[in-house]
Short mmCIF file of C-alpha atoms in Angstrom, two decimals:
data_model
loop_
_atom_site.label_atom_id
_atom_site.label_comp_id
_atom_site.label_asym_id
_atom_site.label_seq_id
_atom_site.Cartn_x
_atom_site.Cartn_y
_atom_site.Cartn_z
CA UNK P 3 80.90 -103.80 -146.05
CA UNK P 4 84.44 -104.32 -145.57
CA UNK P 5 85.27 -106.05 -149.17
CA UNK P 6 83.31 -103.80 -151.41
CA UNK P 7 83.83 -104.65 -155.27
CA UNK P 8 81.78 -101.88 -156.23
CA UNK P 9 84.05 -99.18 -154.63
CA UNK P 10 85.94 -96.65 -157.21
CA UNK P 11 88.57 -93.84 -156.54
CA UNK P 12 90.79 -93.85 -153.34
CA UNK P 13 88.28 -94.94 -151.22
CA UNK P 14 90.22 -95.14 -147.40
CA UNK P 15 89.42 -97.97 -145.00
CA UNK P 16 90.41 -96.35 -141.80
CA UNK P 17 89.77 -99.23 -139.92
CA UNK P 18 92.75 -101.33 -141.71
CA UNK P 19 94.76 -98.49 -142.61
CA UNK P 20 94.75 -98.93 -146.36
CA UNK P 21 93.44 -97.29 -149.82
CA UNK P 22 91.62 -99.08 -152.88
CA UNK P 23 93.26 -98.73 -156.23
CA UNK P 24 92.17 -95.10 -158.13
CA UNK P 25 90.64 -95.84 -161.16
CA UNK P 26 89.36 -93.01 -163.80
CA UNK P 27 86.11 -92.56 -163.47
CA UNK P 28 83.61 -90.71 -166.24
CA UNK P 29 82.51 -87.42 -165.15
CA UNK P 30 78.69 -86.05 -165.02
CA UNK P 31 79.48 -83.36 -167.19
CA UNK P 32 81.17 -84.66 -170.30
CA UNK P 33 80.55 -88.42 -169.66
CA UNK P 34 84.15 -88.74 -170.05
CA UNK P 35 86.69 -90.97 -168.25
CA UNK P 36 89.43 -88.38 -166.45
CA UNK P 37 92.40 -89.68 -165.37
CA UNK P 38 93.41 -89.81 -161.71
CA UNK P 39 95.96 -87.28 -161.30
CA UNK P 40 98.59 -88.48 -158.28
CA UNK P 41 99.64 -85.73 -155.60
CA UNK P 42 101.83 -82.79 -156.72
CA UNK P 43 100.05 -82.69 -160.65
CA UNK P 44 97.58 -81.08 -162.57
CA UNK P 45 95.61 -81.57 -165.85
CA UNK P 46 96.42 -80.09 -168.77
CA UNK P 47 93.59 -79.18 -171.11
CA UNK P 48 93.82 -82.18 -172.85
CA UNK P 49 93.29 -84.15 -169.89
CA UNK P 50 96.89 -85.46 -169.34
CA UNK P 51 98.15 -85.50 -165.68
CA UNK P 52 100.94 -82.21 -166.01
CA UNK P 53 104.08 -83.70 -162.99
CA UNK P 54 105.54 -80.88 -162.07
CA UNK P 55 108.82 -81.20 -160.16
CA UNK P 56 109.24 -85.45 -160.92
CA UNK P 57 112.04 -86.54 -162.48
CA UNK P 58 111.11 -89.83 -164.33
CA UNK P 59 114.01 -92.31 -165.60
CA UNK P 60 113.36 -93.43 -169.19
CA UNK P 61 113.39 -97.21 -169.46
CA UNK P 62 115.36 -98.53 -172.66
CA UNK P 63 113.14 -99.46 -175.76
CA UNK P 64 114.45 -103.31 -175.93
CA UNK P 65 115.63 -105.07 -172.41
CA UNK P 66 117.98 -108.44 -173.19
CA UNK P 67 115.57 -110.67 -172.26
CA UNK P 68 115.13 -113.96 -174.30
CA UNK P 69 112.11 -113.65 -175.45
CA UNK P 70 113.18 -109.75 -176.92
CA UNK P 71 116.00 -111.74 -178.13
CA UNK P 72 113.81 -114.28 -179.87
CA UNK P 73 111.44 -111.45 -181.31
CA UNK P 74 114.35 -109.59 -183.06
CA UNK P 75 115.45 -113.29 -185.10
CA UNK P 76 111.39 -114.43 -186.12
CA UNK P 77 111.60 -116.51 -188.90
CA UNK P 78 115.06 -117.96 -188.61
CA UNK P 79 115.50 -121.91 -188.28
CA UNK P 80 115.82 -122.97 -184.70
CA UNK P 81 116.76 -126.16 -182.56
CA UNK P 82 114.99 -126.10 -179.34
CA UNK P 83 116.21 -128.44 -176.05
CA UNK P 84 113.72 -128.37 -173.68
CA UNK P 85 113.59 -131.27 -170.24
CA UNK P 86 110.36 -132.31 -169.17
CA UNK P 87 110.92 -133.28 -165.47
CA UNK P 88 109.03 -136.63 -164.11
CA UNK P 89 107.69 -137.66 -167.43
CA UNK P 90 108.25 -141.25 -167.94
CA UNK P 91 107.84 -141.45 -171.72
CA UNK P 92 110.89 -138.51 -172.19
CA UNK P 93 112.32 -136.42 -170.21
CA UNK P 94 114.17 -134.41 -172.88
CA UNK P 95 113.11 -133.40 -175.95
CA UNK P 96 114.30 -131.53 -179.32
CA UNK P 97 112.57 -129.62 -181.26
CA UNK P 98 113.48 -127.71 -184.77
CA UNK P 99 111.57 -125.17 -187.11
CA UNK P 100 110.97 -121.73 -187.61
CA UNK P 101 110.67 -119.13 -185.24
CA UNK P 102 107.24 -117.65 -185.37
CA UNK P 103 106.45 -115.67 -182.26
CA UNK P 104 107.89 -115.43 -178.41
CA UNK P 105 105.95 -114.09 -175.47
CA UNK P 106 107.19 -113.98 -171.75
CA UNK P 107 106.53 -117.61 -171.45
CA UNK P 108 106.15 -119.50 -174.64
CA UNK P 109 108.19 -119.82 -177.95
CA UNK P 110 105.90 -120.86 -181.07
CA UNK P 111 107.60 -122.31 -183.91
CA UNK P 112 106.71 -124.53 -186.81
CA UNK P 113 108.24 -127.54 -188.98
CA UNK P 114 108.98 -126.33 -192.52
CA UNK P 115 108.26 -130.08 -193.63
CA UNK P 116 104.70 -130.97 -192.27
CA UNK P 117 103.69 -127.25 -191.36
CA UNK P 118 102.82 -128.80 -187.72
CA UNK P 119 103.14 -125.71 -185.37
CA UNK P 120 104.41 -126.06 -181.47
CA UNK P 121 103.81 -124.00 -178.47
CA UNK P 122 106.80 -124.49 -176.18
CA UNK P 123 106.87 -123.42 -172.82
CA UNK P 124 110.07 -121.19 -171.38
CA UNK P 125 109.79 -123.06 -168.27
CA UNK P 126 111.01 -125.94 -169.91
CA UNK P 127 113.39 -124.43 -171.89
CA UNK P 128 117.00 -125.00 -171.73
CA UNK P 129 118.96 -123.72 -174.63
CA UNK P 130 118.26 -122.70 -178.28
CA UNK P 131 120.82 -123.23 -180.89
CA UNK P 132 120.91 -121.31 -184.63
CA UNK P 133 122.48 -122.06 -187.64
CA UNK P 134 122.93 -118.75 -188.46
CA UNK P 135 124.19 -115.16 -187.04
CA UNK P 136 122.05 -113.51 -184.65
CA UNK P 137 120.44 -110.24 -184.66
CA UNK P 138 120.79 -108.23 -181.11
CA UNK P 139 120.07 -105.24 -180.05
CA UNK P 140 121.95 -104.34 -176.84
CA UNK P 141 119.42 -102.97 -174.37
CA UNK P 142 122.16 -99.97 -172.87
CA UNK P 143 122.73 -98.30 -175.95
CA UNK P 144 119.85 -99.58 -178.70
CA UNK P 145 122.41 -100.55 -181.46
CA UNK P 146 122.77 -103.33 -182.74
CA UNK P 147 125.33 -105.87 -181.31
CA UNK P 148 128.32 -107.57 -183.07
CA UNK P 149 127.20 -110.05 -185.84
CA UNK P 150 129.43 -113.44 -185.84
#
C-alpha cells in the first residue's frame, strides 16, 4: 500500500524517493512516548533530544505583527474600517467597541452600550483607529516603544 495512514516513524518509500513524518512513538518497555531524536543528537536521561554541535537562532518573544499589536492594547476602545468586496447592501463598514481578543485572523470586540460582541475578520480589515496612546513592544529589542 502506497498511501498507508497507519505508518509511524520515518518509514522510506524507495519507490518515490521520500520519508513519512517521525512521530514519537510509546515504547514496549515503559509505555512511554520518546521523542524522535534528529541526526547528530542524543537523549538525555530525561528524555530530551541533547544537539550537540547546532547552533539554534533564538526567535524574539513578541514579532510586530497586528494581531501581537492588538493583544498588547485588549480592552482599549477601538474604531474598526473594514470593506466587504461585492456585497450589495455595504461595501464598507465601521465598527467601534472594546478590544477583547485578536488571533491571526480575527479581531473580537464588543459595544460597551448593548454588550453585542463581533467577530471581525483580518481579511477584511483595513485600518484601526484609537483614541488613546498605544502600547508597543518593539519585536528587535523587547522594550517598550515610544508612547504619544
Amino acid at each position: 500500500m502506497l498511501n498507508n495512514p497507519y505508518k509511524i516513524g520515518n518509514q522510506a518509500n524507495p519507490q518515490l524517493g521520500y520519508t513519512y513524518p517521525s512521530y514519537p512513538v510509546p515504547t514496549a518497555v515503559t509505555n512511554k512516548m520518546v521523542p524522535m531524536t534528529p541526526a547528530g543528537s542524543t537523549l538525555s536521561p530525561t528524555g530530551i533530544p541533547l544537539q550537540t554541535g547546532v547552533n539554534v537562532p533564538s526567535a524574539p518573544l513578541e514579532e510586530s505583527y497586528i494581531e501581537n499589536i492588538l493583544r498588547l492594547n485588549l480592552g482599549k476602545m477601538a474604531t474598526i474600517y473594514m470593506t466587504y468586496e461585492n456585497n450589495s447592501e455595504w461595501n464598507a463598514k465601521i465598527f467601534k467597541g472594546k478590544l477583547e481578543a485578536a488571533g491571526r485572523d480575527h479581531i473580537i470586540i464588543s459595544d460597551p452600550v448593548t454588550g453585542m460582541r463581533f467577530l471581525l475578520l483580518m481579511v477584511n480589515l483595513d485600518y484601526i483607529t484609537f483614541d488613546e496612546p498605544l502600547n508597543y513592544a518593539y519585536p528587535f529589542s523587547g522594550g517598550t516603544g515610544p508612547v504619544r
